Amino acid sequence: NAGVTQTPKFRILKIGQSMTLQCTQDMNHNYMYWYRQDPGMGLKLIYYSVGAGITDKGEVPNGYNVSRSTTEDFPLRLELAAPSQTSVYFCASSSLGASRDTQYFGPGTRLTVL
Amino acid sequence: AQSVTQLGSHVSVSEGALVLLRCNYSSSVPPYLFWYVQYPNQGLQLLLKYTTGATLVKGINGFEAEFKKSETSFHLTKPSAHMSDAAEYFCAVGLSNFGNEKLTFGTGTRLTIIP
């Protein structure tokens, strides 16, 4: 049972480039989340999804886009990368909403924008 | 709306000593409370959670936390620290009203164990 997987593990982008961070879960969870983690700031919610075809903005959505065409996959798209998007990105999933249920986190993607 | 405050971004304790990590929350409705742990270069994993019922919650690796409504606190404790407890710990709060599916995390406390 793989749980939540994320690719790539590391990536360096140049300013203005675009990329997609991949996230897949094999637990048949309805809820999926994208967070970014910056030193001393904890985790900030970027986007979340309560099921296939349904997504909503979190606390810091600007500069990002998501889609949820299947239950398993929840990719995060960065358009026109900026240095402010240098961070560690975590994908998570849960059976019920994160406010009441255990979230399962992926190992993270460390992104640097130069 | 909800928020979380973790007092102390860094805490150091000696091996075998008591671990106490502080968390205070604010919430407009009865909260659900969580502690997550992050080991170096890994994602977060659940340590323990309070939803309803008993206010003293036991988690993995000997940790426990007590929900104190009057103090709006959910401090994390462990009687005897072990070297393997070195990690970053995050307190988080969620709201119990239906339709609110988001969790708010604190800024984290990095725990160092002194041999």
PDB file of C-alpha atoms in Angstrom:
ATOM      1  CA  ASN A   1       0.000   0.000   0.000  1.00  0.00           C
ATOM      2  CA  ALA A   2       1.842   3.104  -1.267  1.00  0.00           C
ATOM      3  CA  GLY A   3      -0.396   5.714   0.431  1.00  0.00           C
ATOM      4  CA  VAL A   4       0.262   9.197  -0.982  1.00  0.00           C
ATOM      5  CA  THR A   5       3.007   9.546  -3.563  1.00  0.00           C
ATOM      6  CA  GLN A   6       4.449  12.762  -4.961  1.00  0.00           C
ATOM      7  CA  THR A   7       6.725  13.430  -7.906  1.00  0.00           C
ATOM      8  CA  PRO A   8       9.234  14.874  -8.372  1.00  0.00           C
ATOM      9  CA  LYS A   9      11.106  14.933  -5.054  1.00  0.00           C
ATOM     10  CA  PHE A  10      13.230  17.905  -6.047  1.00  0.00           C
ATOM     11  CA  ARG A  11      13.041  20.487  -8.816  1.00  0.00           C
ATOM     12  CA  ILE A  12      14.800  23.704  -9.751  1.00  0.00           C
ATOM     13  CA  LEU A  13      12.894  26.110 -11.978  1.00  0.00           C
ATOM     14  CA  LYS A  14      13.858  29.354 -13.621  1.00  0.00           C
ATOM     15  CA  ILE A  15      11.669  32.396 -13.136  1.00  0.00           C
ATOM     16  CA  GLY A  16       8.756  32.292 -15.564  1.00  0.00           C
ATOM     17  CA  GLN A  17       8.845  28.543 -16.183  1.00  0.00           C
ATOM     18  CA  SER A  18       5.858  26.323 -15.467  1.00  0.00           C
ATOM     19  CA  MET A  19       5.568  22.853 -13.996  1.00  0.00           C
ATOM     20  CA  THR A  20       3.130  20.346 -12.583  1.00  0.00           C
ATOM     21  CA  LEU A  21       3.585  18.636  -9.245  1.00  0.00           C
ATOM     22  CA  GLN A  22       2.009  15.211  -9.280  1.00  0.00           C
ATOM     23  CA  CYS A  23       0.100  13.625  -6.387  1.00  0.00           C
ATOM     24  CA  THR A  24      -1.535  10.199  -6.308  1.00  0.00           C
ATOM     25  CA  GLN A  25      -3.232   8.329  -3.486  1.00  0.00           C
ATOM     26  CA  ASP A  26      -4.334   4.706  -3.459  1.00  0.00           C
ATOM     27  CA  MET A  27      -6.604   4.787  -0.401  1.00  0.00           C
ATOM     28  CA  ASN A  28      -9.777   5.810  -2.270  1.00  0.00           C
ATOM     29  CA  HIS A  29      -9.968   9.026  -0.249  1.00  0.00           C
ATOM     30  CA  ASN A  30     -12.425  11.683  -1.323  1.00  0.00           C
ATOM     31  CA  TYR A  31     -10.525  14.604   0.183  1.00  0.00           C
ATOM     32  CA  MET A  32      -7.176  15.792  -1.112  1.00  0.00           C
ATOM     33  CA  TYR A  33      -5.097  18.828  -0.182  1.00  0.00           C
ATOM     34  CA  TRP A  34      -2.061  20.773  -1.305  1.00  0.00           C
ATOM     35  CA  TYR A  35       0.040  22.614   1.275  1.00  0.00           C
ATOM     36  CA  ARG A  36       3.225  24.603   1.126  1.00  0.00           C
ATOM     37  CA  GLN A  37       5.663  24.684   4.014  1.00  0.00           C
ATOM     38  CA  ASP A  38       8.029  27.571   4.564  1.00  0.00           C
ATOM     39  CA  PRO A  39      10.499  27.768   7.482  1.00  0.00           C
ATOM     40  CA  GLY A  40       8.856  29.072  10.655  1.00  0.00           C
ATOM     41  CA  MET A  41       5.484  29.433   8.943  1.00  0.00           C
ATOM     42  CA  GLY A  42       3.908  26.024   9.400  1.00  0.00           C
ATOM     43  CA  LEU A  43       1.740  24.659   6.605  1.00  0.00           C
ATOM     44  CA  LYS A  44      -0.436  26.864   4.450  1.00  0.00           C
ATOM     45  CA  LEU A  45      -3.302  25.393   2.418  1.00  0.00           C
ATOM     46  CA  ILE A  46      -3.103  26.152  -1.303  1.00  0.00           C
ATOM     47  CA  TYR A  47      -6.044  24.214  -2.756  1.00  0.00           C
ATOM     48  CA  TYR A  48      -8.207  21.321  -1.741  1.00  0.00           C
ATOM     49  CA  SER A  49     -10.735  18.947  -3.266  1.00  0.00           C
ATOM     50  CA  VAL A  50     -13.689  17.152  -1.711  1.00  0.00           C
ATOM     51  CA  GLY A  51     -14.112  14.748  -4.609  1.00  0.00           C
ATOM     52  CA  ALA A  52     -13.472  14.229  -8.310  1.00  0.00           C
ATOM     53  CA  GLY A  53     -14.431  17.319 -10.268  1.00  0.00           C
ATOM     54  CA  ILE A  54     -14.654  19.576  -7.192  1.00  0.00           C
ATOM     55  CA  THR A  55     -11.874  21.904  -6.089  1.00  0.00           C
ATOM     56  CA  ASP A  56     -11.679  25.012  -3.944  1.00  0.00           C
ATOM     57  CA  LYS A  57      -9.150  27.636  -2.939  1.00  0.00           C
ATOM     58  CA  GLY A  58      -7.289  27.549   0.318  1.00  0.00           C
ATOM     59  CA  GLU A  59      -5.367  30.272   2.083  1.00  0.00           C
ATOM     60  CA  VAL A  60      -2.645  30.941  -0.540  1.00  0.00           C
ATOM     61  CA  PRO A  61      -3.949  29.993  -4.032  1.00  0.00           C
ATOM     62  CA  ASN A  62      -2.409  32.776  -6.116  1.00  0.00           C
ATOM     63  CA  GLY A  63      -0.009  31.502  -8.769  1.00  0.00           C
ATOM     64  CA  TYR A  64      -1.317  27.937  -8.625  1.00  0.00           C
ATOM     65  CA  ASN A  65      -4.017  25.857 -10.299  1.00  0.00           C
ATOM     66  CA  VAL A  66      -5.402  22.381  -9.656  1.00  0.00           C
ATOM     67  CA  SER A  67      -7.647  19.830 -11.263  1.00  0.00           C
ATOM     68  CA  ARG A  68      -9.244  16.627  -9.993  1.00  0.00           C
ATOM     69  CA  SER A  69     -10.405  14.411 -12.823  1.00  0.00           C
ATOM     70  CA  THR A  70     -10.084  11.154 -10.851  1.00  0.00           C
ATOM     71  CA  THR A  71     -10.323  10.158  -7.207  1.00  0.00           C
ATOM     72  CA  GLU A  72      -6.667   9.121  -7.189  1.00  0.00           C
ATOM     73  CA  ASP A  73      -4.902  12.119  -8.731  1.00  0.00           C
ATOM     74  CA  PHE A  74      -4.650  15.756  -7.684  1.00  0.00           C
ATOM     75  CA  PRO A  75      -1.958  17.607  -9.679  1.00  0.00           C
ATOM     76  CA  LEU A  76      -0.819  21.110  -8.762  1.00  0.00           C
ATOM     77  CA  ARG A  77       0.155  23.437 -11.606  1.00  0.00           C
ATOM     78  CA  LEU A  78       2.552  26.342 -11.192  1.00  0.00           C
ATOM     79  CA  GLU A  79       2.299  28.935 -13.943  1.00  0.00           C
ATOM     80  CA  LEU A  80       5.018  31.562 -14.401  1.00  0.00           C
ATOM     81  CA  ALA A  81       7.157  30.474 -11.459  1.00  0.00           C
ATOM     82  CA  ALA A  82       8.387  33.198  -9.093  1.00  0.00           C
ATOM     83  CA  PRO A  83      11.050  33.111  -6.331  1.00  0.00           C
ATOM     84  CA  SER A  84       8.235  33.463  -3.770  1.00  0.00           C
ATOM     85  CA  GLN A  85       7.110  29.968  -4.777  1.00  0.00           C
ATOM     86  CA  THR A  86      10.333  28.435  -3.485  1.00  0.00           C
ATOM     87  CA  SER A  87       9.029  26.074  -0.831  1.00  0.00           C
ATOM     88  CA  VAL A  88       8.363  22.476   0.117  1.00  0.00           C
ATOM     89  CA  TYR A  89       5.019  21.242  -1.206  1.00  0.00           C
ATOM     90  CA  PHE A  90       3.009  18.513   0.475  1.00  0.00           C
ATOM     91  CA  CYS A  91       0.015  16.674  -0.829  1.00  0.00           C
ATOM     92  CA  ALA A  92      -2.335  14.997   1.642  1.00  0.00           C
ATOM     93  CA  SER A  93      -5.516  12.972   1.566  1.00  0.00           C
ATOM     94  CA  SER A  94      -8.207  11.943   4.024  1.00  0.00           C
ATOM     95  CA  SER A  95     -11.352   9.851   4.019  1.00  0.00           C
ATOM     96  CA  LEU A  96     -13.415  12.518   5.705  1.00  0.00           C
ATOM     97  CA  GLY A  97     -12.588  16.196   5.806  1.00  0.00           C
ATOM     98  CA  ALA A  98      -9.237  17.167   7.317  1.00  0.00           C
ATOM     99  CA  SER A  99     -10.958  19.110  10.077  1.00  0.00           C
ATOM    100  CA  ARG A 100     -12.121  15.869  11.684  1.00  0.00           C
ATOM    101  CA  ASP A 101     -10.130  13.004  10.164  1.00  0.00           C
ATOM    102  CA  THR A 102      -6.533  11.850   9.874  1.00  0.00           C
ATOM    103  CA  GLN A 103      -4.655  13.296   6.934  1.00  0.00           C
ATOM    104  CA  TYR A 104      -2.071  11.147   5.190  1.00  0.00           C
ATOM    105  CA  PHE A 105       0.814  13.126   3.773  1.00  0.00           C
ATOM    106  CA  GLY A 106       3.127  12.456   0.881  1.00  0.00           C
ATOM    107  CA  PRO A 107       6.908  12.831   1.231  1.00  0.00           C
ATOM    108  CA  GLY A 108       6.960  16.304  -0.302  1.00  0.00           C
ATOM    109  CA  THR A 109       8.445  18.094  -3.291  1.00  0.00           C
ATOM    110  CA  ARG A 110      11.233  20.587  -2.662  1.00  0.00           C
ATOM    111  CA  LEU A 111      10.996  23.354  -5.260  1.00  0.00           C
ATOM    112  CA  THR A 112      13.523  26.110  -5.830  1.00  0.00           C
ATOM    113  CA  VAL A 113      12.824  28.990  -8.207  1.00  0.00           C
ATOM    114  CA  LEU A 114      15.894  30.935  -9.343  1.00  0.00           C
TER     115      LEU A 114
ATOM    116  CA  ALA B   1     -12.769  31.034  12.066  1.00  0.00           C
ATOM    117  CA  GLN B   2      -9.978  29.286  13.902  1.00  0.00           C
ATOM    118  CA  SER B   3      -6.331  29.831  14.786  1.00  0.00           C
ATOM    119  CA  VAL B   4      -3.519  28.045  16.574  1.00  0.00           C
ATOM    120  CA  THR B   5      -0.609  29.376  18.611  1.00  0.00           C
ATOM    121  CA  GLN B   6       2.363  27.206  19.494  1.00  0.00           C
ATOM    122  CA  LEU B   7       4.519  28.742  22.198  1.00  0.00           C
ATOM    123  CA  GLY B   8       8.190  28.176  21.580  1.00  0.00           C
ATOM    124  CA  SER B   9       9.513  27.514  18.093  1.00  0.00           C
ATOM    125  CA  HIS B  10      12.399  25.507  19.591  1.00  0.00           C
ATOM    126  CA  VAL B  11      12.358  23.319  22.687  1.00  0.00           C
ATOM    127  CA  SER B  12      15.310  21.343  24.043  1.00  0.00           C
ATOM    128  CA  VAL B  13      15.033  18.654  26.691  1.00  0.00           C
ATOM    129  CA  SER B  14      17.440  16.094  28.067  1.00  0.00           C
ATOM    130  CA  GLU B  15      16.972  12.440  27.266  1.00  0.00           C
ATOM    131  CA  GLY B  16      14.685  10.956  29.926  1.00  0.00           C
ATOM    132  CA  ALA B  17      13.159  14.323  30.877  1.00  0.00           C
ATOM    133  CA  LEU B  18       9.562  15.433  30.509  1.00  0.00           C
ATOM    134  CA  VAL B  19       8.507  16.763  27.138  1.00  0.00           C
ATOM    135  CA  LEU B  20       5.928  19.578  27.146  1.00  0.00           C
ATOM    136  CA  LEU B  21       4.932  21.306  23.917  1.00  0.00           C
ATOM    137  CA  ARG B  22       2.343  24.038  24.223  1.00  0.00           C
ATOM    138  CA  CYS B  23      -0.620  24.700  21.960  1.00  0.00           C
ATOM    139  CA  ASN B  24      -3.448  27.188  22.368  1.00  0.00           C
ATOM    140  CA  TYR B  25      -6.309  27.570  19.944  1.00  0.00           C
ATOM    141  CA  SER B  26      -9.230  29.793  19.154  1.00  0.00           C
ATOM    142  CA  SER B  27     -12.376  28.484  17.531  1.00  0.00           C
ATOM    143  CA  SER B  28     -15.883  29.779  16.886  1.00  0.00           C
ATOM    144  CA  VAL B  29     -17.407  26.308  17.358  1.00  0.00           C
ATOM    145  CA  PRO B  30     -16.301  23.204  19.294  1.00  0.00           C
ATOM    146  CA  PRO B  31     -12.921  22.296  17.855  1.00  0.00           C
ATOM    147  CA  TYR B  32     -11.283  19.159  16.664  1.00  0.00           C
ATOM    148  CA  LEU B  33      -7.613  19.190  17.671  1.00  0.00           C
ATOM    149  CA  PHE B  34      -4.617  17.375  16.264  1.00  0.00           C
ATOM    150  CA  TRP B  35      -0.902  16.944  16.815  1.00  0.00           C
ATOM    151  CA  TYR B  36       1.182  15.949  13.814  1.00  0.00           C
ATOM    152  CA  VAL B  37       4.892  15.084  13.835  1.00  0.00           C
ATOM    153  CA  GLN B  38       7.392  15.628  11.044  1.00  0.00           C
ATOM    154  CA  TYR B  39      10.700  13.775  11.054  1.00  0.00           C
ATOM    155  CA  PRO B  40      13.547  15.220   8.972  1.00  0.00           C
ATOM    156  CA  ASN B  41      12.905  15.156   5.233  1.00  0.00           C
ATOM    157  CA  GLN B  42       9.545  13.447   5.617  1.00  0.00           C
ATOM    158  CA  GLY B  43       5.881  14.336   5.411  1.00  0.00           C
ATOM    159  CA  LEU B  44       3.718  14.825   8.476  1.00  0.00           C
ATOM    160  CA  GLN B  45       2.109  11.938  10.308  1.00  0.00           C
ATOM    161  CA  LEU B  46      -0.637  11.936  12.902  1.00  0.00           C
ATOM    162  CA  LEU B  47       0.473  11.689  16.519  1.00  0.00           C
ATOM    163  CA  LEU B  48      -2.941  11.989  18.153  1.00  0.00           C
ATOM    164  CA  LYS B  49      -6.298  13.712  17.815  1.00  0.00           C
ATOM    165  CA  TYR B  50      -9.224  14.914  19.894  1.00  0.00           C
ATOM    166  CA  THR B  51     -12.670  14.959  18.357  1.00  0.00           C
ATOM    167  CA  THR B  52     -15.198  14.182  21.088  1.00  0.00           C
ATOM    168  CA  GLY B  53     -15.326  12.206  24.328  1.00  0.00           C
ATOM    169  CA  ALA B  54     -12.429  11.775  26.725  1.00  0.00           C
ATOM    170  CA  THR B  55     -10.366  14.930  27.027  1.00  0.00           C
ATOM    171  CA  LEU B  56      -7.099  13.071  27.702  1.00  0.00           C
ATOM    172  CA  VAL B  57      -5.961  11.593  24.418  1.00  0.00           C
ATOM    173  CA  LYS B  58      -3.190   9.040  24.036  1.00  0.00           C
ATOM    174  CA  GLY B  59      -1.180   8.807  20.856  1.00  0.00           C
ATOM    175  CA  ILE B  60       1.699   6.918  19.366  1.00  0.00           C
ATOM    176  CA  ASN B  61       5.190   6.679  20.869  1.00  0.00           C
ATOM    177  CA  GLY B  62       4.017   7.442  24.412  1.00  0.00           C
ATOM    178  CA  PHE B  63       2.691  10.936  23.715  1.00  0.00           C
ATOM    179  CA  GLU B  64      -0.542  12.273  25.131  1.00  0.00           C
ATOM    180  CA  ALA B  65      -2.455  15.545  25.132  1.00  0.00           C
ATOM    181  CA  GLU B  66      -5.274  16.975  27.199  1.00  0.00           C
ATOM    182  CA  PHE B  67      -8.055  19.140  25.811  1.00  0.00           C
ATOM    183  CA  LYS B  68      -8.795  21.929  28.290  1.00  0.00           C
ATOM    184  CA  LYS B  69     -11.721  23.982  27.065  1.00  0.00           C
ATOM    185  CA  SER B  70     -11.502  26.568  29.862  1.00  0.00           C
ATOM    186  CA  GLU B  71      -7.868  27.272  28.937  1.00  0.00           C
ATOM    187  CA  THR B  72      -8.336  26.773  25.161  1.00  0.00           C
ATOM    188  CA  SER B  73      -5.280  24.550  25.271  1.00  0.00           C
ATOM    189  CA  PHE B  74      -4.160  21.211  23.889  1.00  0.00           C
ATOM    190  CA  HIS B  75      -0.621  20.739  25.214  1.00  0.00           C
ATOM    191  CA  LEU B  76       1.408  17.702  24.188  1.00  0.00           C
ATOM    192  CA  THR B  77       3.374  15.739  26.806  1.00  0.00           C
ATOM    193  CA  LYS B  78       5.583  12.701  27.123  1.00  0.00           C
ATOM    194  CA  PRO B  79       6.949  11.593  30.515  1.00  0.00           C
ATOM    195  CA  SER B  80      10.402  10.567  29.309  1.00  0.00           C
ATOM    196  CA  ALA B  81      12.069  11.885  26.165  1.00  0.00           C
ATOM    197  CA  HIS B  82      13.884   9.560  23.802  1.00  0.00           C
ATOM    198  CA  MET B  83      16.442  10.488  21.181  1.00  0.00           C
ATOM    199  CA  SER B  84      14.046   9.305  18.487  1.00  0.00           C
ATOM    200  CA  ASP B  85      11.548  12.025  19.534  1.00  0.00           C
ATOM    201  CA  ALA B  86      13.679  14.696  17.870  1.00  0.00           C
ATOM    202  CA  ALA B  87      11.385  16.157  15.209  1.00  0.00           C
ATOM    203  CA  GLU B  88       9.100  19.072  14.446  1.00  0.00           C
ATOM    204  CA  TYR B  89       5.649  19.008  16.006  1.00  0.00           C
ATOM    205  CA  PHE B  90       2.586  20.783  14.656  1.00  0.00           C
ATOM    206  CA  CYS B  91      -0.642  21.489  16.477  1.00  0.00           C
ATOM    207  CA  ALA B  92      -3.717  21.919  14.281  1.00  0.00           C
ATOM    208  CA  VAL B  93      -7.366  22.828  14.740  1.00  0.00           C
ATOM    209  CA  GLY B  94     -10.415  22.034  12.669  1.00  0.00           C
ATOM    210  CA  LEU B  95     -14.006  23.108  13.094  1.00  0.00           C
ATOM    211  CA  SER B  96     -16.726  20.616  13.925  1.00  0.00           C
ATOM    212  CA  ASN B  97     -19.459  22.228  11.851  1.00  0.00           C
ATOM    213  CA  PHE B  98     -20.379  20.365   8.705  1.00  0.00           C
ATOM    214  CA  GLY B  99     -18.919  21.705   5.495  1.00  0.00           C
ATOM    215  CA  ASN B 100     -15.749  23.070   7.015  1.00  0.00           C
ATOM    216  CA  GLU B 101     -13.155  20.698   5.679  1.00  0.00           C
ATOM    217  CA  LYS B 102      -9.958  22.608   6.343  1.00  0.00           C
ATOM    218  CA  LEU B 103      -7.336  22.334   9.040  1.00  0.00           C
ATOM    219  CA  THR B 104      -5.359  25.280  10.410  1.00  0.00           C
ATOM    220  CA  PHE B 105      -1.814  24.486  11.478  1.00  0.00           C
ATOM    221  CA  GLY B 106       0.385  26.195  14.004  1.00  0.00           C
ATOM    222  CA  THR B 107       3.874  27.322  13.062  1.00  0.00           C
ATOM    223  CA  GLY B 108       5.503  24.281  14.626  1.00  0.00           C
ATOM    224  CA  THR B 109       7.877  23.484  17.495  1.00  0.00           C
ATOM    225  CA  ARG B 110      11.205  21.889  16.796  1.00  0.00           C
ATOM    226  CA  LEU B 111      12.105  19.449  19.583  1.00  0.00           C
ATOM    227  CA  THR B 112      15.773  18.723  20.254  1.00  0.00           C
ATOM    228  CA  ILE B 113      16.808  15.938  22.618  1.00  0.00           C
ATOM    229  CA  ILE B 114      20.066  16.416  24.519  1.00  0.00           C
ATOM    230  CA  PRO B 115      21.941  13.155  25.206  1.00  0.00           C
TER     231      PRO B 115
END
